[in-house]
Coordinates of C-alpha atoms (C1' of nucleotides) in Angstrom, one line a residue:
Chain U
X6 CA -7.3 -22.7 -9.9
X7 CA -8.8 -22.4 -6.4
X8 CA -9.9 -25.3 -4.4
X9 CA -11.9 -25.7 -1.2
X10 CA -9.9 -27.2 1.7
X11 CA -11.1 -27.0 5.3
X12 CA -12.2 -24.6 8.1
X13 CA -10.6 -21.4 9.1
X14 CA -9.3 -21.5 12.7
X15 CA -9.8 -17.8 13.1
X16 CA -13.4 -17.2 12.1
X17 CA -14.6 -20.7 11.5
X18 CA -15.5 -19.8 7.9
X19 CA -15.5 -22.6 5.3
X20 CA -14.3 -20.5 2.5
X21 CA -10.7 -21.4 2.4
X22 CA -8.9 -21.1 -0.9
X23 CA -5.6 -22.4 -2.1
X24 CA -3.9 -20.0 -4.3
X25 CA -1.4 -22.0 -6.3
X26 CA 0.3 -18.9 -7.8
X27 CA 1.1 -17.5 -4.4
X28 CA 1.4 -20.8 -2.5
X29 CA -1.0 -19.8 0.2
X30 CA -4.2 -20.9 1.8
X31 CA -6.3 -17.9 2.4
X32 CA -9.6 -17.5 4.3
X33 CA -11.7 -15.3 2.1
X34 CA -13.9 -14.3 5.0
X35 CA -11.4 -12.8 7.3
X36 CA -8.4 -12.7 5.0
X37 CA -6.3 -14.8 7.3
X38 CA -3.4 -16.6 5.8
X39 CA -3.5 -20.2 7.2
X40 CA -0.5 -21.6 5.3
X41 CA 1.9 -19.5 3.3
X42 CA 5.0 -19.7 1.3
X43 CA 4.6 -23.3 0.2
X44 CA 6.1 -22.0 -3.0
X45 CA 7.3 -18.5 -3.4
X46 CA 7.3 -16.9 -6.8
X47 CA 7.0 -13.4 -5.4
X48 CA 9.6 -10.7 -5.2
X49 CA 11.7 -10.4 -2.1
X50 CA 9.9 -7.6 -0.3
X51 CA 10.1 -9.0 3.2
X52 CA 13.8 -8.5 3.9
X53 CA 13.8 -5.0 2.5
X54 CA 14.5 -3.2 5.7
X55 CA 17.4 -5.4 6.7
X56 CA 19.1 -5.3 3.4
X57 CA 21.3 -2.3 2.5
X58 CA 23.0 -0.7 -0.4
X59 CA 23.0 -2.1 -3.9
X60 CA 21.4 -5.4 -2.9
X61 CA 18.1 -3.6 -2.6
X62 CA 17.8 -3.4 -6.3
X63 CA 17.0 -7.0 -6.4
X64 CA 13.7 -6.1 -5.1
X65 CA 12.8 -3.9 -8.0
X66 CA 9.5 -4.1 -9.8
X67 CA 8.8 -7.4 -11.4
X68 CA 9.9 -7.6 -15.0
X69 CA 6.4 -7.4 -16.4
X70 CA 5.9 -3.9 -15.0
X71 CA 9.4 -2.7 -15.5
X72 CA 10.2 -0.2 -18.2
X73 CA 13.9 -0.2 -18.9
X74 CA 14.0 3.6 -18.5
X75 CA 12.1 3.8 -15.3
X76 CA 13.3 1.1 -13.0
X77 CA 15.5 1.6 -10.0
X78 CA 18.0 -0.7 -11.5
X79 CA 18.8 1.5 -14.5
X80 CA 22.5 2.5 -14.4
X81 CA 24.3 5.1 -16.3
X82 CA 27.2 2.8 -17.1
X83 CA 29.5 1.1 -14.7
X84 CA 32.4 3.0 -13.1
X85 CA 34.9 0.8 -14.9
X86 CA 33.4 1.5 -18.2
X87 CA 33.8 5.2 -17.8
X88 CA 37.5 5.2 -17.7
X89 CA 37.5 3.7 -21.2
X90 CA 36.1 6.9 -22.5
X91 CA 39.0 9.0 -23.6
X92 CA 37.4 12.4 -23.9
X93 CA 37.7 14.1 -20.5
X94 CA 34.6 16.2 -20.8
X95 CA 32.5 13.3 -21.8
X96 CA 33.8 11.3 -18.9
X97 CA 32.9 14.1 -16.4
X98 CA 29.5 14.3 -17.9
X99 CA 28.9 10.6 -17.1
X100 CA 30.2 11.1 -13.5
X101 CA 27.7 13.9 -13.1
X102 CA 24.9 11.8 -14.4
X103 CA 25.8 9.0 -12.0
X104 CA 25.9 11.4 -9.1
X105 CA 22.4 12.6 -9.9
X106 CA 21.1 9.1 -10.3
X107 CA 22.6 8.2 -6.9
X108 CA 20.8 11.1 -5.3
X109 CA 17.5 10.3 -6.9
X110 CA 17.6 6.6 -6.1
X111 CA 18.6 7.1 -2.5
X112 CA 15.7 9.6 -2.1
X113 CA 13.4 7.0 -3.5
X114 CA 14.7 4.3 -1.2
X115 CA 14.4 6.5 1.9
X116 CA 10.8 7.1 1.0
X117 CA 10.3 3.5 0.3
X118 CA 11.6 2.4 3.6
X119 CA 9.3 4.7 5.4
X120 CA 6.4 3.7 3.3
X121 CA 6.9 0.0 3.6
X122 CA 6.9 0.0 7.4
X123 CA 3.6 1.9 7.3
X124 CA 2.4 -0.6 4.7
X125 CA 3.3 -3.5 7.0
X126 CA 1.5 -1.8 9.9
X127 CA -1.7 -1.3 8.1
X128 CA -1.8 -4.6 6.4
X129 CA -1.2 -6.5 9.6
X130 CA -4.0 -4.6 11.3
X131 CA -6.2 -5.6 8.4
X132 CA -5.0 -9.2 8.5
X133 CA -4.2 -9.1 4.8
X134 CA -2.5 -12.0 3.2
X135 CA 1.1 -11.5 2.3
X136 CA 0.5 -11.7 -1.4
X137 CA -1.6 -8.6 -1.1
X138 CA 1.0 -6.9 1.0
X139 CA 3.6 -7.6 -1.7
X140 CA 1.3 -6.4 -4.4
X141 CA 0.7 -3.2 -2.5
X142 CA 4.4 -2.7 -2.2
X143 CA 4.8 -3.1 -5.9
X144 CA 2.2 -0.6 -6.6
X145 CA 3.6 1.9 -4.2
X146 CA 7.0 1.6 -5.7
X147 CA 5.6 2.3 -9.1
X148 CA 3.9 5.3 -7.7
X149 CA 7.0 6.7 -6.1
X150 CA 9.1 6.2 -9.2
X151 CA 6.6 8.3 -11.1
X152 CA 6.7 11.0 -8.6
X153 CA 3.1 10.6 -7.5
X154 CA 3.9 10.9 -3.9
X155 CA 5.2 14.4 -4.2
X156 CA 2.7 16.8 -2.6
X157 CA 0.8 14.0 -1.1
X158 CA 1.2 12.2 2.2
X159 CA 3.0 8.8 2.1
X160 CA 0.2 7.4 4.2
X161 CA -2.5 8.2 1.7
X162 CA -0.6 6.6 -1.2
X163 CA 0.2 3.6 0.9
X164 CA -3.4 3.2 1.8
X165 CA -4.4 3.6 -1.8
X166 CA -1.9 0.9 -2.8
X167 CA -3.3 -1.5 -0.3
X168 CA -6.8 -0.8 -1.4
X169 CA -5.9 -1.5 -5.0
X170 CA -3.9 -4.6 -4.1
X171 CA -6.9 -6.0 -2.4
X172 CA -9.0 -5.4 -5.5
X173 CA -6.4 -7.0 -7.7
X174 CA -6.4 -10.1 -5.5
X175 CA -10.1 -10.1 -5.3
X176 CA -10.2 -9.9 -1.5
X177 CA -13.1 -7.8 -0.6
X178 CA -12.1 -4.9 1.5
X179 CA -14.1 -1.7 1.5
X180 CA -12.3 1.6 1.3
X181 CA -13.7 2.4 4.8
X182 CA -12.0 -0.5 6.3
X183 CA -8.7 0.8 5.1
X184 CA -9.6 4.4 6.1
X185 CA -10.1 3.4 9.7
X186 CA -6.6 2.0 9.9
X187 CA -4.8 4.7 7.9
X188 CA -3.6 7.9 9.3
X189 CA -5.3 10.1 6.6
X190 CA -8.8 10.8 5.6
X191 CA -10.9 9.2 3.0
X192 CA -10.7 12.0 0.5
X193 CA -7.0 11.9 0.2
X194 CA -6.9 8.2 -0.1
X195 CA -9.5 8.0 -2.9
X196 CA -7.6 10.8 -4.6
X197 CA -4.5 8.7 -4.5
X198 CA -6.4 5.7 -5.8
X199 CA -7.6 7.6 -8.8
X200 CA -4.2 8.9 -9.5
X201 CA -2.5 5.5 -9.3
X202 CA -5.3 4.0 -11.4
X203 CA -4.7 6.6 -14.0
X204 CA -0.9 6.9 -13.9
X205 CA 0.4 3.5 -12.9
X206 CA -0.7 0.2 -14.0
X207 CA -4.2 -0.6 -15.1
X208 CA -4.8 -4.2 -14.5
X209 CA -7.2 -3.7 -11.7
X210 CA -10.4 -5.7 -12.0
X211 CA -13.6 -3.9 -11.3
X212 CA -15.1 -4.8 -7.9
X213 CA -17.3 -7.8 -8.6
X214 CA -20.3 -9.1 -6.7
X215 CA -19.0 -12.6 -7.0
X216 CA -16.0 -11.8 -4.8
X217 CA -18.3 -10.8 -2.0
X218 CA -20.3 -14.0 -2.1
X219 CA -18.0 -16.1 0.1
X220 CA -17.8 -13.6 2.8
X221 CA -21.4 -12.7 2.9
X222 CA -22.7 -16.3 2.7
X223 CA -20.4 -17.3 5.5
X224 CA -22.0 -14.6 7.7
X225 CA -25.4 -15.8 6.7
X226 CA -24.5 -19.5 7.2
X227 CA -26.1 -20.4 3.9
X228 CA -26.1 -23.9 2.4
X229 CA -23.5 -24.7 -0.2
X230 CA -26.1 -25.2 -2.9
X231 CA -27.5 -21.7 -2.2
X232 CA -24.1 -20.1 -2.5
X233 CA -23.6 -21.9 -5.8
X234 CA -26.9 -20.8 -7.0
X235 CA -26.2 -17.2 -6.1
X236 CA -22.9 -17.4 -8.0
X237 CA -24.7 -18.6 -11.1
X238 CA -27.2 -15.8 -10.9
X239 CA -24.5 -13.3 -10.8
X240 CA -22.7 -14.9 -13.7
X241 CA -25.7 -14.7 -15.9
X242 CA -26.6 -11.3 -14.6
X243 CA -23.2 -10.0 -15.7
X244 CA -23.6 -11.6 -19.0
X245 CA -26.8 -9.7 -19.4
X246 CA -25.0 -6.5 -18.5
X247 CA -27.4 -5.6 -15.7
X248 CA -24.6 -5.3 -13.1
X249 CA -22.7 -2.4 -14.4
X250 CA -22.8 0.8 -12.5
X251 CA -24.4 -0.9 -9.5
X252 CA -23.1 -1.4 -6.0
X253 CA -21.6 -4.9 -6.0
X254 CA -22.9 -5.4 -2.5
X255 CA -26.4 -4.8 -3.7
X256 CA -26.0 -7.2 -6.5
X257 CA -24.4 -9.9 -4.3
X258 CA -27.1 -9.4 -1.7
X259 CA -29.9 -9.6 -4.2
X260 CA -28.4 -12.8 -5.8
X261 CA -28.2 -14.3 -2.3
X262 CA -31.7 -13.4 -1.6
X263 CA -33.0 -15.0 -4.7
X264 CA -30.9 -18.0 -4.3
X265 CA -32.0 -18.4 -0.7
X266 CA -35.7 -18.5 -1.8
X267 CA -35.0 -20.8 -4.7
X268 CA -33.1 -23.3 -2.6
X269 CA -35.5 -23.1 0.4
X270 CA -32.8 -21.7 2.5
X271 CA -34.6 -18.5 3.0
X272 CA -33.2 -15.3 4.6
X273 CA -35.0 -12.1 5.0
X274 CA -34.1 -8.9 3.2
X275 CA -33.1 -7.4 6.4
X276 CA -30.6 -10.1 7.3
X277 CA -29.0 -10.0 3.9
X278 CA -29.0 -6.2 3.8
X279 CA -27.1 -6.1 7.1
X280 CA -24.2 -8.3 6.0
X281 CA -24.1 -6.8 2.5
X282 CA -23.7 -3.3 3.9
X283 CA -26.6 -2.0 1.8
X284 CA -30.2 -1.2 2.7
X285 CA -33.2 -3.4 2.2
X286 CA -34.3 -0.9 -0.4
X287 CA -31.3 -1.6 -2.5
X288 CA -31.7 -5.3 -2.1
X289 CA -35.3 -5.0 -3.3
X290 CA -34.5 -2.9 -6.3
X291 CA -31.6 -5.1 -7.4
X292 CA -33.5 -8.3 -6.9
X293 CA -36.6 -7.1 -8.7
X294 CA -34.3 -6.0 -11.5
X295 CA -32.5 -9.4 -11.6
X296 CA -35.8 -11.4 -11.6
X297 CA -37.1 -9.3 -14.4
X298 CA -34.0 -9.3 -16.7
X299 CA -33.1 -12.9 -16.0
X300 CA -36.6 -14.3 -16.3
X301 CA -36.4 -16.2 -13.0
X302 CA -39.7 -17.7 -12.0
X303 CA -40.8 -17.7 -8.4
X304 CA -43.0 -20.8 -7.8
X305 CA -41.7 -22.1 -4.5
X306 CA -42.7 -19.8 -1.7
Chain A
dC13 C1' -46.1 -8.3 14.6
dT14 C1' -42.9 -9.2 10.8
dT15 C1' -41.8 -9.2 6.0
dT16 C1' -42.1 -7.3 1.7
dA17 C1' -43.3 -3.7 -1.8
dG18 C1' -43.1 0.7 -3.6
dA19 C1' -42.8 5.9 -3.6
dC20 C1' -40.6 10.2 -2.3
dG21 C1' -36.8 13.4 -1.6
dA22 C1' -32.1 13.8 0.4
dA23 C1' -27.3 12.8 -0.2
dG24 C1' -23.1 11.5 -2.2
dT25 C1' -20.6 10.4 -6.8
dA26 C1' -19.2 10.6 -11.6
dT27 C1' -19.4 12.9 -15.8
dT28 C1' -19.7 17.0 -18.6
dA29 C1' -19.8 21.7 -19.8
Chain J
dT27 C1' -16.7 25.7 -10.8
dA28 C1' -21.3 24.5 -11.8
dA29 C1' -24.9 21.7 -13.8
dT30 C1' -26.4 17.0 -14.9
dA31 C1' -27.5 12.3 -14.6
dA32 C1' -27.5 8.0 -12.2
dT33 C1' -27.4 5.6 -7.8
dT34 C1' -28.2 4.6 -3.0
dC35 C1' -30.3 5.7 1.4
dG36 C1' -33.8 6.8 4.9
dT37 C1' -38.4 7.1 5.8
dC38 C1' -43.1 6.5 5.2
dT39 C1' -47.3 4.0 3.8
dA40 C1' -49.5 -0.1 2.7
dA41 C1' -50.4 -4.9 1.8
dA42 C1' -49.6 -9.7 2.7
dG43 C1' -48.7 -13.5 5.9

DNA sequence: CTTTAGACGAAGTATTA
DNA sequence: TAATAATTCGTCTAAAG
């Protein structure tokens, strides 16, 4: 699915991944898109602002998420069809319905236009790959259609959409990183995250320690074997169910610590704690826990 | 002097009543 | 809203290297 290619021109990281589905080469360390749009299966979000009128409906939610009664593209009959209805009252009723639908959908589109420019702004600051930006736009659209933005700031829902999109695409971005770019506070954003998680779609993978490994190990300049070892440790740890409810950063850091000792590529707890954004204490607790529950022996010192 | 281990309470979070 | 349970953090002490 994902294959290693070369070096990142931006940060020099070696963790480049080719995402066939999106046709992109992404640096997992800094999130930079090196090559993009080799193939494009995505929805046409990019030209949203330039396009007008009916043609926008092309950019509706992908069919997998679309419910026939909730999409923007739902019409109350065509104008031509209405004239074939003989009853005058019935006909007027349909016209009224069309009118309402027009009002609702233009309101949504106005909101969307505003939101998407904010989305573009934030995601470019964060150097997020386009696939994530598109995902965020999809999520936001769903949120608007379900009226989740009412009573909330557009910015907070946009930020939440971006955060969730990052998680879906397994690109490690902490909520704080998004908070610094967004124009709202953390509380509002996490509220919106919860709301979307609950109301909109649910296919958001839990944050996994494995996703952090590339970024962290690049910062630590670890050997390939060490990285691989750490990945294996996390895999078995997850199988043993000892990772649930724990900070992924702590798990990832602990796995890297163990791996670095096992592969004679040693780093101190302090070094690892720094890049993992957890404290040495947490690294210690997690790694003790892992050693115990996975039965890892510590001969080579 | 540096790294690691472990204990304690404080602080923020999620769940429940 | 308040109480609870689990988790991480900061700090301190101590041992090992």
